[in-house]
PDB file of C-alpha atoms in Angstrom:
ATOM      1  CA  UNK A   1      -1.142 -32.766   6.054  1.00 53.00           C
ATOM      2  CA  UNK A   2      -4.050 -30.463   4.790  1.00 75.00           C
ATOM      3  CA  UNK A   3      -3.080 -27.397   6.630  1.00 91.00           C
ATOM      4  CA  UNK A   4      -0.354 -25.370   7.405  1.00 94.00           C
ATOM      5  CA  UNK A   5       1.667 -26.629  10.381  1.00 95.00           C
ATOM      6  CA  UNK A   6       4.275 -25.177  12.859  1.00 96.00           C
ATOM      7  CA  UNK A   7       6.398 -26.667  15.009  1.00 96.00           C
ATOM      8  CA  UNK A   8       7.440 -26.655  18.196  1.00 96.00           C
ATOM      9  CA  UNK A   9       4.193 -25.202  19.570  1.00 94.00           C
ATOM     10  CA  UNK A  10       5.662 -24.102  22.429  1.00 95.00           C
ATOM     11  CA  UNK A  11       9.810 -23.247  23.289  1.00 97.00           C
ATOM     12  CA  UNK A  12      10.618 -21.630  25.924  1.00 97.00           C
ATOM     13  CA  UNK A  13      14.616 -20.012  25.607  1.00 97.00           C
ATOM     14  CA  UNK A  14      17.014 -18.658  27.590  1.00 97.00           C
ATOM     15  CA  UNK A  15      17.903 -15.036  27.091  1.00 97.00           C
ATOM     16  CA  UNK A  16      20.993 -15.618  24.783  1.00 97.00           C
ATOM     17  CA  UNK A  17      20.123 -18.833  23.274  1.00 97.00           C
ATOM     18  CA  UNK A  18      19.289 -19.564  19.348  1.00 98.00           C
ATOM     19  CA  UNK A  19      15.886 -20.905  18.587  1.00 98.00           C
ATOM     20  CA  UNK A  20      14.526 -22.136  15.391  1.00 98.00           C
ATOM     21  CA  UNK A  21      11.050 -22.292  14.127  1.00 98.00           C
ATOM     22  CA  UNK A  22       9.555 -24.703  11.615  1.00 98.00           C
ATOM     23  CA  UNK A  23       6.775 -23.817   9.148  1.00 98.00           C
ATOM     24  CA  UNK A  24       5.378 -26.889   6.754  1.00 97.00           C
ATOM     25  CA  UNK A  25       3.103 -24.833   4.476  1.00 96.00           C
ATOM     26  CA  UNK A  26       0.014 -26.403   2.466  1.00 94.00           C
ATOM     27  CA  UNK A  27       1.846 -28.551  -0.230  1.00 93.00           C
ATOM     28  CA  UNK A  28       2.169 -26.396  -3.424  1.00 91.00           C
ATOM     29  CA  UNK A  29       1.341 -23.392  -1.872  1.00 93.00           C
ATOM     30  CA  UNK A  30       4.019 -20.566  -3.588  1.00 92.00           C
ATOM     31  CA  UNK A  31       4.014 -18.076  -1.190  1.00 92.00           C
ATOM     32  CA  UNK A  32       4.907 -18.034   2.458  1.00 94.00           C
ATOM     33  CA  UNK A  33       4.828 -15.483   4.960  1.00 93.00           C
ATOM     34  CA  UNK A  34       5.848 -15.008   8.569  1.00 96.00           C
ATOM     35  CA  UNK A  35       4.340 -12.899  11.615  1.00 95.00           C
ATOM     36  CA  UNK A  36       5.266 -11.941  15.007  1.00 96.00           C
ATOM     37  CA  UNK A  37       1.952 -11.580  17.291  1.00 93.00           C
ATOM     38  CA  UNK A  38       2.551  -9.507  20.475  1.00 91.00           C
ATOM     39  CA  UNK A  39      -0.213 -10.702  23.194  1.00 87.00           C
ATOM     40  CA  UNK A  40      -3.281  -8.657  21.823  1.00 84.00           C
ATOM     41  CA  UNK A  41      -1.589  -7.237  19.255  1.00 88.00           C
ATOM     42  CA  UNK A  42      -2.900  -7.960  15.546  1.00 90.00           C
ATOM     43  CA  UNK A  43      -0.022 -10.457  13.423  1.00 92.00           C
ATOM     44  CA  UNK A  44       2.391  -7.613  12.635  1.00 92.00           C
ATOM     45  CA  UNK A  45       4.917  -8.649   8.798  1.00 90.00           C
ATOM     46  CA  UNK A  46       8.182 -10.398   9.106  1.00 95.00           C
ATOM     47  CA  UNK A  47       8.810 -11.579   6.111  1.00 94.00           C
ATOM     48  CA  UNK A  48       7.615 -13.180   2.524  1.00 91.00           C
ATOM     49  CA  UNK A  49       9.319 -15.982  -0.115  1.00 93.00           C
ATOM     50  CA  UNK A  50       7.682 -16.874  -3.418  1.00 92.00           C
ATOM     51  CA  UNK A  51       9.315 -20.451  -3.763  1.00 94.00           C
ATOM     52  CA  UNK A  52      12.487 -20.016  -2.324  1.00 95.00           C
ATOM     53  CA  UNK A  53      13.320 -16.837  -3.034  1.00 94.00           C
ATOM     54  CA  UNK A  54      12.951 -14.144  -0.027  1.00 95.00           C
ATOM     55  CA  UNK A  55      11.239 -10.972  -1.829  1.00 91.00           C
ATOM     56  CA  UNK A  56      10.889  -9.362   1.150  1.00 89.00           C
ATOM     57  CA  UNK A  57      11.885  -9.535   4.557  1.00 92.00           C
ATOM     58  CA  UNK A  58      11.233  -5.796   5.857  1.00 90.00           C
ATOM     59  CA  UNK A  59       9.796  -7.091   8.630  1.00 91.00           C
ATOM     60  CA  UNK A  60      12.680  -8.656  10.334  1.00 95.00           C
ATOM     61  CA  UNK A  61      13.373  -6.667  13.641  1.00 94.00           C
ATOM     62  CA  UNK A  62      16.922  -6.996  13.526  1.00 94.00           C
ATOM     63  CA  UNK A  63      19.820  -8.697  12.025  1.00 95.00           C
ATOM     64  CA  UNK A  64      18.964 -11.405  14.824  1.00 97.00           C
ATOM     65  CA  UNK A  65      16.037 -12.776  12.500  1.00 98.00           C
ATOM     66  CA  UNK A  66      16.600 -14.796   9.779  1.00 97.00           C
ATOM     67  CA  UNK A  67      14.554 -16.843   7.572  1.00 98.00           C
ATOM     68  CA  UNK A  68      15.118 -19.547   4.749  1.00 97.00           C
ATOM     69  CA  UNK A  69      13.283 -21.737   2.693  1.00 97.00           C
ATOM     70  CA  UNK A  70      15.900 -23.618   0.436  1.00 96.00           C
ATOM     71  CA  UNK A  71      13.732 -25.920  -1.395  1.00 94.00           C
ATOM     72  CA  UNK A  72      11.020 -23.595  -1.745  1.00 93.00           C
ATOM     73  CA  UNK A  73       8.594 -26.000   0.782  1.00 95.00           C
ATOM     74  CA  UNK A  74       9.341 -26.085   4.219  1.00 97.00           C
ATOM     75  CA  UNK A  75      10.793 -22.758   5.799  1.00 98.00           C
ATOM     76  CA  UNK A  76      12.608 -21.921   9.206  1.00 98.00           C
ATOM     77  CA  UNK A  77      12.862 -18.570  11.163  1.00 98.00           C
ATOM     78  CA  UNK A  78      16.162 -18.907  13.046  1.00 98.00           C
ATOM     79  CA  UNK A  79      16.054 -16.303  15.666  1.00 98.00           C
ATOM     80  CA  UNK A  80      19.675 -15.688  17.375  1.00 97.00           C
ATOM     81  CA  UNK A  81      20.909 -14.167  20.803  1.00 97.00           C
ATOM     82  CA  UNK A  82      16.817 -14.330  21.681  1.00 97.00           C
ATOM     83  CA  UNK A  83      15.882 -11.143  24.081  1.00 97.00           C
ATOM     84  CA  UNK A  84      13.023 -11.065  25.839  1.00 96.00           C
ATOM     85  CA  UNK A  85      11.132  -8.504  23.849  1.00 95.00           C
ATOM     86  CA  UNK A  86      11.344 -11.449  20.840  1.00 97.00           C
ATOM     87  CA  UNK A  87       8.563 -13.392  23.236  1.00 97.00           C
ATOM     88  CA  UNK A  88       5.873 -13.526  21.084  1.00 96.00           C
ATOM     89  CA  UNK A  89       3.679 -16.206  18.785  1.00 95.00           C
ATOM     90  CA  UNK A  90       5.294 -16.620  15.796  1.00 97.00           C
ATOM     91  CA  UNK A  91       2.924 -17.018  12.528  1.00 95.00           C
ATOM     92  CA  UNK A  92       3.416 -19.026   9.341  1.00 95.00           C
ATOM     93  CA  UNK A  93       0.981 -18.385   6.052  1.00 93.00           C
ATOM     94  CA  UNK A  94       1.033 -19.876   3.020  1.00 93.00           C
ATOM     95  CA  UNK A  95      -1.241 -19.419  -0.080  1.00 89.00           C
ATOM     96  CA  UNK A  96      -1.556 -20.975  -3.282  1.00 87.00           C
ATOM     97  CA  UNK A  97      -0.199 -18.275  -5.677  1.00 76.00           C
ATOM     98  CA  UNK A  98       1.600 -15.189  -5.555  1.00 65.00           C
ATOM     99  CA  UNK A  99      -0.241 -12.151  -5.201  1.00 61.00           C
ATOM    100  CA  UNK A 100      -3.278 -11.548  -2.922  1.00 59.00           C
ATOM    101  CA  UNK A 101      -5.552 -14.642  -2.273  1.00 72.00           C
ATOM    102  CA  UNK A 102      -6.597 -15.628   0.926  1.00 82.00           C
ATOM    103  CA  UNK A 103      -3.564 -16.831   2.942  1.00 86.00           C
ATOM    104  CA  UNK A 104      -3.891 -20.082   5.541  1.00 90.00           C
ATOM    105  CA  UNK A 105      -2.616 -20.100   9.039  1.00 92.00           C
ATOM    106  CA  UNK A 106      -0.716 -22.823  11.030  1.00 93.00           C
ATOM    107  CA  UNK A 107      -1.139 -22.694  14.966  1.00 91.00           C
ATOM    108  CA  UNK A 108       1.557 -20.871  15.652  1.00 94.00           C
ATOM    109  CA  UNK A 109       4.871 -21.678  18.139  1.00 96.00           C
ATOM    110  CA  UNK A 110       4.746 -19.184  20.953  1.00 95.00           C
ATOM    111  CA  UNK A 111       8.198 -18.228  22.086  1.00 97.00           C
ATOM    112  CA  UNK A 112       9.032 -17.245  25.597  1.00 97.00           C
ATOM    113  CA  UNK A 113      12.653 -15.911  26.566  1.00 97.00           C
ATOM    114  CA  UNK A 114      13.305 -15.995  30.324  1.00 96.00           C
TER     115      UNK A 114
ATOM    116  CA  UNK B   1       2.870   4.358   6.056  1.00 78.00           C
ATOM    117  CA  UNK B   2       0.379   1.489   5.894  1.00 82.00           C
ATOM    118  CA  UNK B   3      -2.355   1.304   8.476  1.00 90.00           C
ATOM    119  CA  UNK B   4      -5.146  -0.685   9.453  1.00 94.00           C
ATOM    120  CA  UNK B   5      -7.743   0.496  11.812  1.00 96.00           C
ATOM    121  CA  UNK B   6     -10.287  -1.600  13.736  1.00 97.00           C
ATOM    122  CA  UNK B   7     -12.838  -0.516  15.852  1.00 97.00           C
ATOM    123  CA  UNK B   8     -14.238  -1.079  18.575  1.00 97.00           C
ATOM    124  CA  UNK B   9     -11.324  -3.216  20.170  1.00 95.00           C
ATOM    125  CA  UNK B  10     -13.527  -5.310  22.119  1.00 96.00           C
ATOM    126  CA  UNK B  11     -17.292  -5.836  22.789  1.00 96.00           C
ATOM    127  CA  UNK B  12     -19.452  -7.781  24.336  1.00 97.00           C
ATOM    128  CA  UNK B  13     -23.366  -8.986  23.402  1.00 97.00           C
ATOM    129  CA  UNK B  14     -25.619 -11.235  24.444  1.00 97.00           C
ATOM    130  CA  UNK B  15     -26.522 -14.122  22.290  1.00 97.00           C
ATOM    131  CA  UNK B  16     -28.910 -13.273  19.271  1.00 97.00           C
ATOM    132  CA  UNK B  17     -27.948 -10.395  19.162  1.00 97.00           C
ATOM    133  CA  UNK B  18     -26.474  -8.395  15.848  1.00 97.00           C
ATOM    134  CA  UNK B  19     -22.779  -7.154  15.560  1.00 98.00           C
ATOM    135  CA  UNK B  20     -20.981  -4.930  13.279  1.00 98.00           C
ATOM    136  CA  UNK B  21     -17.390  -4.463  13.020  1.00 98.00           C
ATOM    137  CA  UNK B  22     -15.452  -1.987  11.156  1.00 98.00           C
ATOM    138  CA  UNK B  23     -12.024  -2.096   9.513  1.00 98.00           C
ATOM    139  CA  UNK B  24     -10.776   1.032   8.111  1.00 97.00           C
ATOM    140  CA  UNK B  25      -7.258   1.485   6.129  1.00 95.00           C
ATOM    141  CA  UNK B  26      -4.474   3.635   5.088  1.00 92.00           C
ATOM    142  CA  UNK B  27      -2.435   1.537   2.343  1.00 87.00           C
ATOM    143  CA  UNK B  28      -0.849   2.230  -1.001  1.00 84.00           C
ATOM    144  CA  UNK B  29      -1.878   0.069  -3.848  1.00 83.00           C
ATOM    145  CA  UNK B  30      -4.883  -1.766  -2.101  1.00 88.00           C
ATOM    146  CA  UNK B  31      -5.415  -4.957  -3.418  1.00 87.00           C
ATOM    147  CA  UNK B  32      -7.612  -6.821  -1.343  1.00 90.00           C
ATOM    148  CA  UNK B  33      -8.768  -6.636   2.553  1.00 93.00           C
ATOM    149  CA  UNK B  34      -9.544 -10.053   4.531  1.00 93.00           C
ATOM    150  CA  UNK B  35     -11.032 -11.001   7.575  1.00 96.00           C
ATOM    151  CA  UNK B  36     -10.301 -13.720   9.723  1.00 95.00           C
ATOM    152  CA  UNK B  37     -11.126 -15.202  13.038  1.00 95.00           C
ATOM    153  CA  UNK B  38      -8.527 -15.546  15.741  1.00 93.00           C
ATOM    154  CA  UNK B  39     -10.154 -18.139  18.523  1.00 89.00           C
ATOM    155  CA  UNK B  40      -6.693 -19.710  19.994  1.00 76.00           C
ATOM    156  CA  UNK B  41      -3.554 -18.761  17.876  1.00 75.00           C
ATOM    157  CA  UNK B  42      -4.826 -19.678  14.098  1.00 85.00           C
ATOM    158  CA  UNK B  43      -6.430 -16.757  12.069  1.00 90.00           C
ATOM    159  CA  UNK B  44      -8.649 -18.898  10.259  1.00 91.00           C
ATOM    160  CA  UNK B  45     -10.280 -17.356   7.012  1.00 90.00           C
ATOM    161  CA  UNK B  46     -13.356 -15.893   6.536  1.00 95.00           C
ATOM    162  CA  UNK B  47     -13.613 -13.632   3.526  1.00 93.00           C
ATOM    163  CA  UNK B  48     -11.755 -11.687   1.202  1.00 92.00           C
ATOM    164  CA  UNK B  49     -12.798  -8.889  -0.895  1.00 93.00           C
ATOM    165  CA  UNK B  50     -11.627  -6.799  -3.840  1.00 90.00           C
ATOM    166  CA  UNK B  51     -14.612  -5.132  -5.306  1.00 88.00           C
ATOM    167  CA  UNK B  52     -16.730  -2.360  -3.949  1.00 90.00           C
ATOM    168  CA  UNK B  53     -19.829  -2.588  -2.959  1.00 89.00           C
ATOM    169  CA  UNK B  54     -20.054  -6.591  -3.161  1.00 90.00           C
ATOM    170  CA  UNK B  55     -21.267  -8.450  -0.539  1.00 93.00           C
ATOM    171  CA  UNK B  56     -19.905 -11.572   0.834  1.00 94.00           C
ATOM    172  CA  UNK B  57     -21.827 -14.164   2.693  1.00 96.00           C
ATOM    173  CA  UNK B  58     -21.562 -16.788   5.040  1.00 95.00           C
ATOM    174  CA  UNK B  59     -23.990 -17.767   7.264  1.00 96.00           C
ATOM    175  CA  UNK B  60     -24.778 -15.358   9.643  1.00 97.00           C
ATOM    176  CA  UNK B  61     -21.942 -13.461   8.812  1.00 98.00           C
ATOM    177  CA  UNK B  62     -21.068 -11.006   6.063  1.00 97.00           C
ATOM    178  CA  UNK B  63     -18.785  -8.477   4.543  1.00 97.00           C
ATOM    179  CA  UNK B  64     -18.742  -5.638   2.297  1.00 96.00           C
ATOM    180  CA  UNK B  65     -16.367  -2.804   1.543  1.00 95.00           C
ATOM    181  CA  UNK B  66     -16.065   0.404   0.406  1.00 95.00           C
ATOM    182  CA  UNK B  67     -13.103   1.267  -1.723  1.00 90.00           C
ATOM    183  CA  UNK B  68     -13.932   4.770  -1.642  1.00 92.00           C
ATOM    184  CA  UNK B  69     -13.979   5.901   1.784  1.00 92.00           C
ATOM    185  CA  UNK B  70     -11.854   3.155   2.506  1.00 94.00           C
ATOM    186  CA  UNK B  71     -13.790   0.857   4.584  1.00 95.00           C
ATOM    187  CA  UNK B  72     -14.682  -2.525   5.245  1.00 97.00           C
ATOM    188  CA  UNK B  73     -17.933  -3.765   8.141  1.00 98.00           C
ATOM    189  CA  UNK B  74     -18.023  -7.376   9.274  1.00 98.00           C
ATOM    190  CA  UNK B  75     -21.552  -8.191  10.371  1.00 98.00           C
ATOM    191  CA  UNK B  76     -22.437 -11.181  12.239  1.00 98.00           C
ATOM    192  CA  UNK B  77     -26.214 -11.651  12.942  1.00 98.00           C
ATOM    193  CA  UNK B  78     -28.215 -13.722  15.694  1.00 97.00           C
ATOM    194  CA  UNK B  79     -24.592 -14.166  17.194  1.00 98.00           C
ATOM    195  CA  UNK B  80     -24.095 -16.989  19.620  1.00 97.00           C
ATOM    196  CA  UNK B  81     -21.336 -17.845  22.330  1.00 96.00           C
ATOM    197  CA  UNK B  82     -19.274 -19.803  19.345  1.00 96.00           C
ATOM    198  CA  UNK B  83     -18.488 -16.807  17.693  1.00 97.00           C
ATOM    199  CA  UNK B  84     -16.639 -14.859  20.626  1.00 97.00           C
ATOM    200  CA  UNK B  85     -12.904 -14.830  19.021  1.00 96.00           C
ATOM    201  CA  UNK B  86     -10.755 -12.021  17.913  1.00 95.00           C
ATOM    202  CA  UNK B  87     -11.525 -10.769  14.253  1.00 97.00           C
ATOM    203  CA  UNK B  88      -8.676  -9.792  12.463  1.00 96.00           C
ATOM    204  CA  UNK B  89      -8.645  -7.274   9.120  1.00 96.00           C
ATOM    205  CA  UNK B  90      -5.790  -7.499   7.180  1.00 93.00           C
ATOM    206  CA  UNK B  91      -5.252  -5.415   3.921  1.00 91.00           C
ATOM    207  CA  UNK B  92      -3.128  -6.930   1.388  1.00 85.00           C
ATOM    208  CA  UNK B  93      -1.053  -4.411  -1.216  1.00 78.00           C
ATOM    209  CA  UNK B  94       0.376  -5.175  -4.826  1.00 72.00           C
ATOM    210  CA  UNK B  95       4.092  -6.280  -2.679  1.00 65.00           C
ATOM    211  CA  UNK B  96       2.436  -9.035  -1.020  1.00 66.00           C
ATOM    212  CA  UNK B  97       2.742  -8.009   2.149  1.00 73.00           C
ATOM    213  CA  UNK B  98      -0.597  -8.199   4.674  1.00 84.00           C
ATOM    214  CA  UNK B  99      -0.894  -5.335   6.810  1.00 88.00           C
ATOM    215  CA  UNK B 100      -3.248  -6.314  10.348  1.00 92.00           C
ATOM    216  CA  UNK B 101      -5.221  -4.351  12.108  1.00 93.00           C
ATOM    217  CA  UNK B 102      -5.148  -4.709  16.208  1.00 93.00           C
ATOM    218  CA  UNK B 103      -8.215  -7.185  16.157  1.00 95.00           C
ATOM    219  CA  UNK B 104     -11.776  -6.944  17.526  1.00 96.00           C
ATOM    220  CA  UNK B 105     -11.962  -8.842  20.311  1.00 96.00           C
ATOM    221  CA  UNK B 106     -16.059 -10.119  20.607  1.00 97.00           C
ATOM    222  CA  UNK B 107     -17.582 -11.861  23.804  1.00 97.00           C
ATOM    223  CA  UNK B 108     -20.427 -13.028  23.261  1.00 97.00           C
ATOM    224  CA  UNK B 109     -22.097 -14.243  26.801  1.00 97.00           C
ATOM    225  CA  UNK B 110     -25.290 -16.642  26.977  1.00 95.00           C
TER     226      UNK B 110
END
């Protein structure tokens, strides 16, 4: 596809239950990046892989969060024992290079934990 | 710690009329700052600068920052009822993180 794309677009959890979120970034695109968007709250950092190496992941709210991307393409954020304060849209960006150039969105999946 | 200020956090115009919004930042080893517009969930890219003083263009809407007083304005002119979205700043550092601002949320009414 030409853009970034996230699935499921919706998933709606149980308090308790694991979810995992899929991110296909732009193909080629080195870098990858993660966000957690509170409802009118600006994107705030989870965490970044060049390839598939995770350079950082100070973002991660707890030891609950955990993201991959083995092959250095597609990338999941595995979320564990989801609470309700992890309700949220989660963001995936990818962009062609390391380093600071403009970085494309996918739609999002907005989690809600009941 | 890094910051990223936006102001005002919402407005709302009239069509045709002229809007600025401002981005200011607190963030070590500034690298670049981009803007994007947030309609349903996708930030969708608008510009992204890394020179003082330079202005970007598109449209009716342009950008320019100030490195100095640390600063960015995102102008949109003759606005219409298309362009009501949040506008996001983000300012990217040398660790390749993006750091957001809360968003400017713009209603534009007809």
């Amino acid at each position: 596809g030409a853009g970034v794309s996230q699935s499921p677009r919706y998933k709606v959890a149980k308090r308790g239950q694991d979810v995992a979120l899929r991110c296909d970034p732009i193909s080629g695109h080195v870098s990858l990046f993660w966000y957690q968007q509170a409802l009118g709250q600006g994107p705030e950092f989870l965490t970044y892989f060049q390839n598939e190496a995770q350079l950082d992941k100070s973002g991660l709210p707890s030891d609950r969060f955990f993201a991959e991307r083995p092959e250095g393409s597609v990338s999941t954020l595995k979320i564990q024992r989801t609470q309700q304060e992890d309700s949220a849209v989660y963001l995936c960006a990818s962009s062609l290079v390391s380093g600071n150039t403009e970085a494309f969105f996918g739609q999002g999946t907005r989690l809600t934990v009941v | 710690e890094d910051k990223v200020v936006q102001s005002p956090l919402s407005l709302v115009v009239h069509e045709g009329d002229t809007v600025t919004l401002n981005c200011s930042y607190e963030v070590t080893n500034f690298r670049s700052l981009l803007w994007y517009k947030q309609e349903k969930k996708a930030p969708t890219f608008l510009f992204m600068l890394t020179s003082s003083g330079i202005e970007k263009k598109s449209g009716r809407l342009s950008s320019i920052l100030d490195k100095k007083e640390l600063f960015s304005i995102l102008n949109i002119t003759a606005t219409q009822t298309g362009d009501s979205a949040v506008y996001l700043c983000a300012v990217g550092d040398y660790g390749q993180n993006f750091v957001f601002g809360p968003g400017t949320r713009l209603s534009v009414l007809p």
